[in-house]
Coordinates of C-alpha atoms in Angstrom, one line a residue:
X1 CA 44.8 -57.0 6.6
X2 CA 44.0 -56.3 10.3
X3 CA 41.3 -59.0 10.8
X4 CA 45.0 -60.7 9.6
X5 CA 46.6 -60.1 11.9
X6 CA 44.5 -60.7 14.6
X7 CA 43.6 -63.9 13.6
X8 CA 48.2 -65.6 13.7
X9 CA 47.4 -63.4 17.5
X10 CA 44.4 -64.8 18.3
X11 CA 44.9 -68.5 17.4
X12 CA 48.4 -68.2 17.9
X13 CA 49.9 -69.5 14.7
X14 CA 53.2 -70.5 14.1
X15 CA 52.8 -71.7 10.6
X16 CA 51.5 -70.1 7.4
X17 CA 50.9 -72.0 4.4
X18 CA 50.0 -69.8 0.9
X19 CA 48.3 -69.9 -2.1
X20 CA 50.7 -68.4 -5.2
X21 CA 48.2 -67.6 -8.4
X22 CA 46.1 -64.9 -8.1
X23 CA 46.5 -64.8 -4.1
X24 CA 50.2 -63.4 -4.0
X25 CA 49.6 -61.6 -7.6
X26 CA 46.9 -61.0 -10.2
X27 CA 47.0 -64.7 -12.9
X28 CA 44.5 -63.1 -14.3
X29 CA 46.2 -59.6 -15.3
X30 CA 49.3 -61.9 -16.3
X31 CA 48.3 -64.8 -18.7
X32 CA 45.5 -62.4 -20.8
X33 CA 49.2 -60.6 -21.6
X34 CA 50.6 -63.6 -21.9
X35 CA 48.3 -65.1 -24.4
X36 CA 47.9 -62.1 -26.4
X37 CA 51.7 -62.0 -27.0
X38 CA 51.9 -65.6 -28.0
X39 CA 48.6 -64.8 -30.0
X40 CA 50.9 -62.0 -32.2
X41 CA 53.6 -64.5 -32.3
X42 CA 51.5 -67.3 -33.9
X43 CA 49.9 -64.8 -36.1
X44 CA 52.9 -64.2 -38.3
X45 CA 52.8 -67.1 -40.2
X46 CA 49.0 -67.8 -39.6
X47 CA 47.1 -65.0 -40.3
X48 CA 43.3 -67.1 -41.2
X49 CA 43.2 -67.9 -37.1
X50 CA 42.2 -64.2 -35.4
X51 CA 42.7 -63.8 -32.1
X52 CA 39.5 -64.7 -30.6
X53 CA 39.1 -67.8 -32.3
X54 CA 42.9 -68.8 -31.0
X55 CA 42.1 -67.7 -27.2
X56 CA 39.2 -69.7 -27.3
X57 CA 40.9 -73.0 -29.0
X58 CA 43.4 -72.4 -26.3
X59 CA 41.1 -72.7 -23.8
X60 CA 39.5 -75.9 -24.6
X61 CA 42.6 -77.4 -24.9
X62 CA 43.3 -76.6 -21.8
X63 CA 40.4 -78.0 -20.6
X64 CA 40.6 -81.0 -21.8
X65 CA 44.1 -81.3 -20.4
X66 CA 42.9 -80.7 -17.0
X67 CA 40.7 -83.2 -17.6
X68 CA 42.9 -85.8 -18.8
X69 CA 45.5 -85.5 -16.3
X70 CA 43.0 -84.3 -13.4
X71 CA 43.9 -84.0 -10.2
X72 CA 47.7 -83.8 -10.4
X73 CA 50.4 -81.7 -11.7
X74 CA 50.6 -82.4 -15.4
X75 CA 46.6 -81.1 -15.3
X76 CA 48.5 -77.8 -15.6
X77 CA 50.7 -78.3 -18.5
X78 CA 51.3 -75.5 -20.9
X79 CA 53.3 -77.8 -23.7
X80 CA 50.5 -80.3 -23.7
X81 CA 47.8 -77.3 -23.8
X82 CA 50.0 -75.8 -26.9
X83 CA 50.9 -79.4 -28.1
X84 CA 46.9 -80.5 -28.6
X85 CA 46.4 -76.7 -30.1
X86 CA 49.1 -77.2 -32.6
X87 CA 47.5 -80.6 -34.0
X88 CA 44.6 -79.3 -33.9
X89 CA 45.2 -76.6 -36.6
X90 CA 47.1 -79.5 -38.2
X91 CA 50.5 -77.7 -37.9
X92 CA 53.9 -80.3 -38.7
X93 CA 55.9 -82.2 -35.9
X94 CA 53.6 -79.3 -33.1
X95 CA 55.8 -80.8 -29.9
X96 CA 58.7 -78.1 -31.2
X97 CA 55.7 -74.7 -31.1
X98 CA 54.5 -76.4 -27.5
X99 CA 58.1 -76.2 -26.6
X100 CA 58.5 -72.6 -28.3
X101 CA 55.2 -71.8 -27.0
X102 CA 55.1 -73.1 -23.4
X103 CA 58.3 -70.8 -22.8
X104 CA 57.6 -67.7 -24.6
X105 CA 53.4 -68.5 -21.8
X106 CA 55.9 -68.2 -18.9
X107 CA 58.7 -65.8 -19.9
X108 CA 55.8 -63.4 -20.5
X109 CA 53.9 -64.6 -17.3
X110 CA 56.9 -63.6 -15.4
X111 CA 57.1 -59.9 -17.2
X112 CA 54.1 -58.7 -16.0
X113 CA 53.5 -60.3 -12.8
X114 CA 51.6 -57.4 -10.3
X115 CA 52.7 -58.4 -6.6
X116 CA 50.8 -58.6 -4.1
X117 CA 52.6 -55.7 -2.2
X118 CA 50.9 -55.8 1.3
X119 CA 50.3 -59.3 1.4
X120 CA 54.0 -60.0 0.8
X121 CA 54.7 -56.8 3.3
X122 CA 52.8 -59.3 5.9
X123 CA 54.5 -62.4 5.2
X124 CA 58.1 -60.8 5.3
X125 CA 57.3 -59.5 8.9
X126 CA 55.2 -62.6 10.2
X127 CA 59.1 -64.1 9.3
X128 CA 60.5 -61.9 11.4
X129 CA 58.5 -62.9 14.0
X130 CA 59.6 -66.4 14.0
X131 CA 56.5 -67.7 11.9
X132 CA 57.4 -70.5 9.1
X133 CA 55.6 -70.1 6.1
X134 CA 54.9 -73.1 3.0
X135 CA 53.4 -72.1 -0.4
X136 CA 50.7 -74.7 -0.9
X137 CA 49.9 -74.8 -4.4
X138 CA 48.4 -76.5 -7.9
X139 CA 51.1 -76.4 -10.1
X140 CA 54.3 -78.1 -11.0
X141 CA 57.3 -77.2 -8.9
X142 CA 59.9 -75.9 -11.8
X143 CA 57.3 -72.6 -12.3
X144 CA 56.3 -71.7 -9.4
X145 CA 60.0 -72.0 -8.2
X146 CA 59.9 -69.0 -10.7
X147 CA 57.0 -67.2 -9.7
X148 CA 58.1 -67.2 -6.2
X149 CA 61.6 -65.9 -7.5
X150 CA 60.6 -63.1 -9.9
X151 CA 57.9 -62.2 -6.0
X152 CA 61.3 -62.2 -4.5
X153 CA 59.9 -64.2 -2.0
X154 CA 62.2 -67.4 -2.2
X155 CA 64.1 -65.6 1.2
X156 CA 60.5 -65.8 2.5
X157 CA 59.2 -69.1 1.7
X158 CA 60.4 -71.2 3.9
X159 CA 59.2 -74.8 1.4
X160 CA 57.0 -74.9 -1.5
X161 CA 54.5 -77.9 -2.0
X162 CA 53.1 -78.8 -5.5
X163 CA 50.3 -81.1 -7.1
X164 CA 53.4 -82.2 -8.8
X165 CA 55.3 -83.5 -5.9
X166 CA 52.0 -84.6 -4.4
X167 CA 49.8 -86.0 -7.1
X168 CA 46.7 -84.4 -6.3
X169 CA 45.3 -81.1 -6.6
X170 CA 43.4 -78.8 -3.6
X171 CA 40.9 -79.5 -2.3
X172 CA 42.5 -82.8 -1.5
X173 CA 43.5 -83.0 2.7
X174 CA 46.1 -84.7 1.3
X175 CA 48.0 -82.4 0.0
X176 CA 47.1 -80.1 3.6
X177 CA 48.5 -82.7 5.6
X178 CA 51.6 -83.5 3.2
X179 CA 52.2 -80.0 3.3
X180 CA 51.9 -80.0 7.7
X181 CA 54.5 -83.0 7.5
X182 CA 56.5 -81.6 5.5
X183 CA 57.0 -78.4 7.8
X184 CA 56.2 -79.9 10.4
X185 CA 52.9 -77.9 11.6
X186 CA 49.9 -78.6 13.7
X187 CA 47.1 -77.8 12.0
X188 CA 45.6 -75.8 15.4
X189 CA 48.4 -73.9 14.9
X190 CA 48.7 -73.3 10.8
X191 CA 46.9 -70.5 8.6
X192 CA 46.1 -70.9 5.3
X193 CA 46.1 -67.5 3.3
X194 CA 43.9 -68.5 -0.1
X195 CA 41.7 -66.6 -2.6
X196 CA 40.0 -69.7 -3.7
X197 CA 37.3 -70.8 -1.8
X198 CA 37.0 -74.2 -2.3
X199 CA 40.1 -75.5 -2.9
X200 CA 42.2 -73.0 -0.1
X201 CA 39.5 -72.4 2.2
X202 CA 37.4 -75.7 2.4
X203 CA 40.1 -77.8 1.5
X204 CA 42.1 -76.3 4.7
X205 CA 39.3 -76.4 7.3
X206 CA 38.5 -79.9 6.2
X207 CA 42.6 -81.1 8.1
X208 CA 41.7 -78.8 10.9
X209 CA 44.1 -76.0 10.1
X210 CA 43.0 -71.9 10.4
X211 CA 41.7 -70.0 6.9
X212 CA 42.0 -66.5 5.3
X213 CA 40.3 -65.6 2.2
X214 CA 42.2 -63.2 0.8
X215 CA 41.8 -62.6 -3.1
X216 CA 43.9 -60.9 -5.3
X217 CA 42.4 -57.0 -5.4
X218 CA 42.2 -55.7 -9.1
X219 CA 42.4 -52.2 -9.4

């Protein structure tokens, strides 16, 4: 984290862009617990399908939705993935269960979010120094707002830019340029913090934004 502070001072950073998932919290841990919880509810009426199959089928449906709606916010939709999953199981009125399970999925995600305390502390410190902070994320806006509230960052993050709003996902230059314009920042005085080398680091660097690779450290 010391290297982060050095970059802030050396580059005269006055704006920070930060990724959310697997940067501000451990997404994989939260997801694993959430999908297990969803299965425990599902198997009450579908005992013939084991967790391994459910988990793999869900992952396949997520991949299909991601491919179908490539590079926009809908590609991250859990309700569409659950609907496709339940349709593949021959469940009638699959949209009803899809709605139920998407709500359940996010409820458990929020419950099991492990915050990146060191980075969150740093962001709060930068905020006190007058540095603007913008979250830049590949996801639907309402979901990310809930996450920021859960992480108690809704009073630290000055603005949120999502792929749903912009219509493209990172590493597209458009999303970073959109964020720069929205928060009135110059790329040479902006720093992108994120876990994904291609999406966060290479994407931001392509428009002249300084970068800091920071992945949530799993214990």
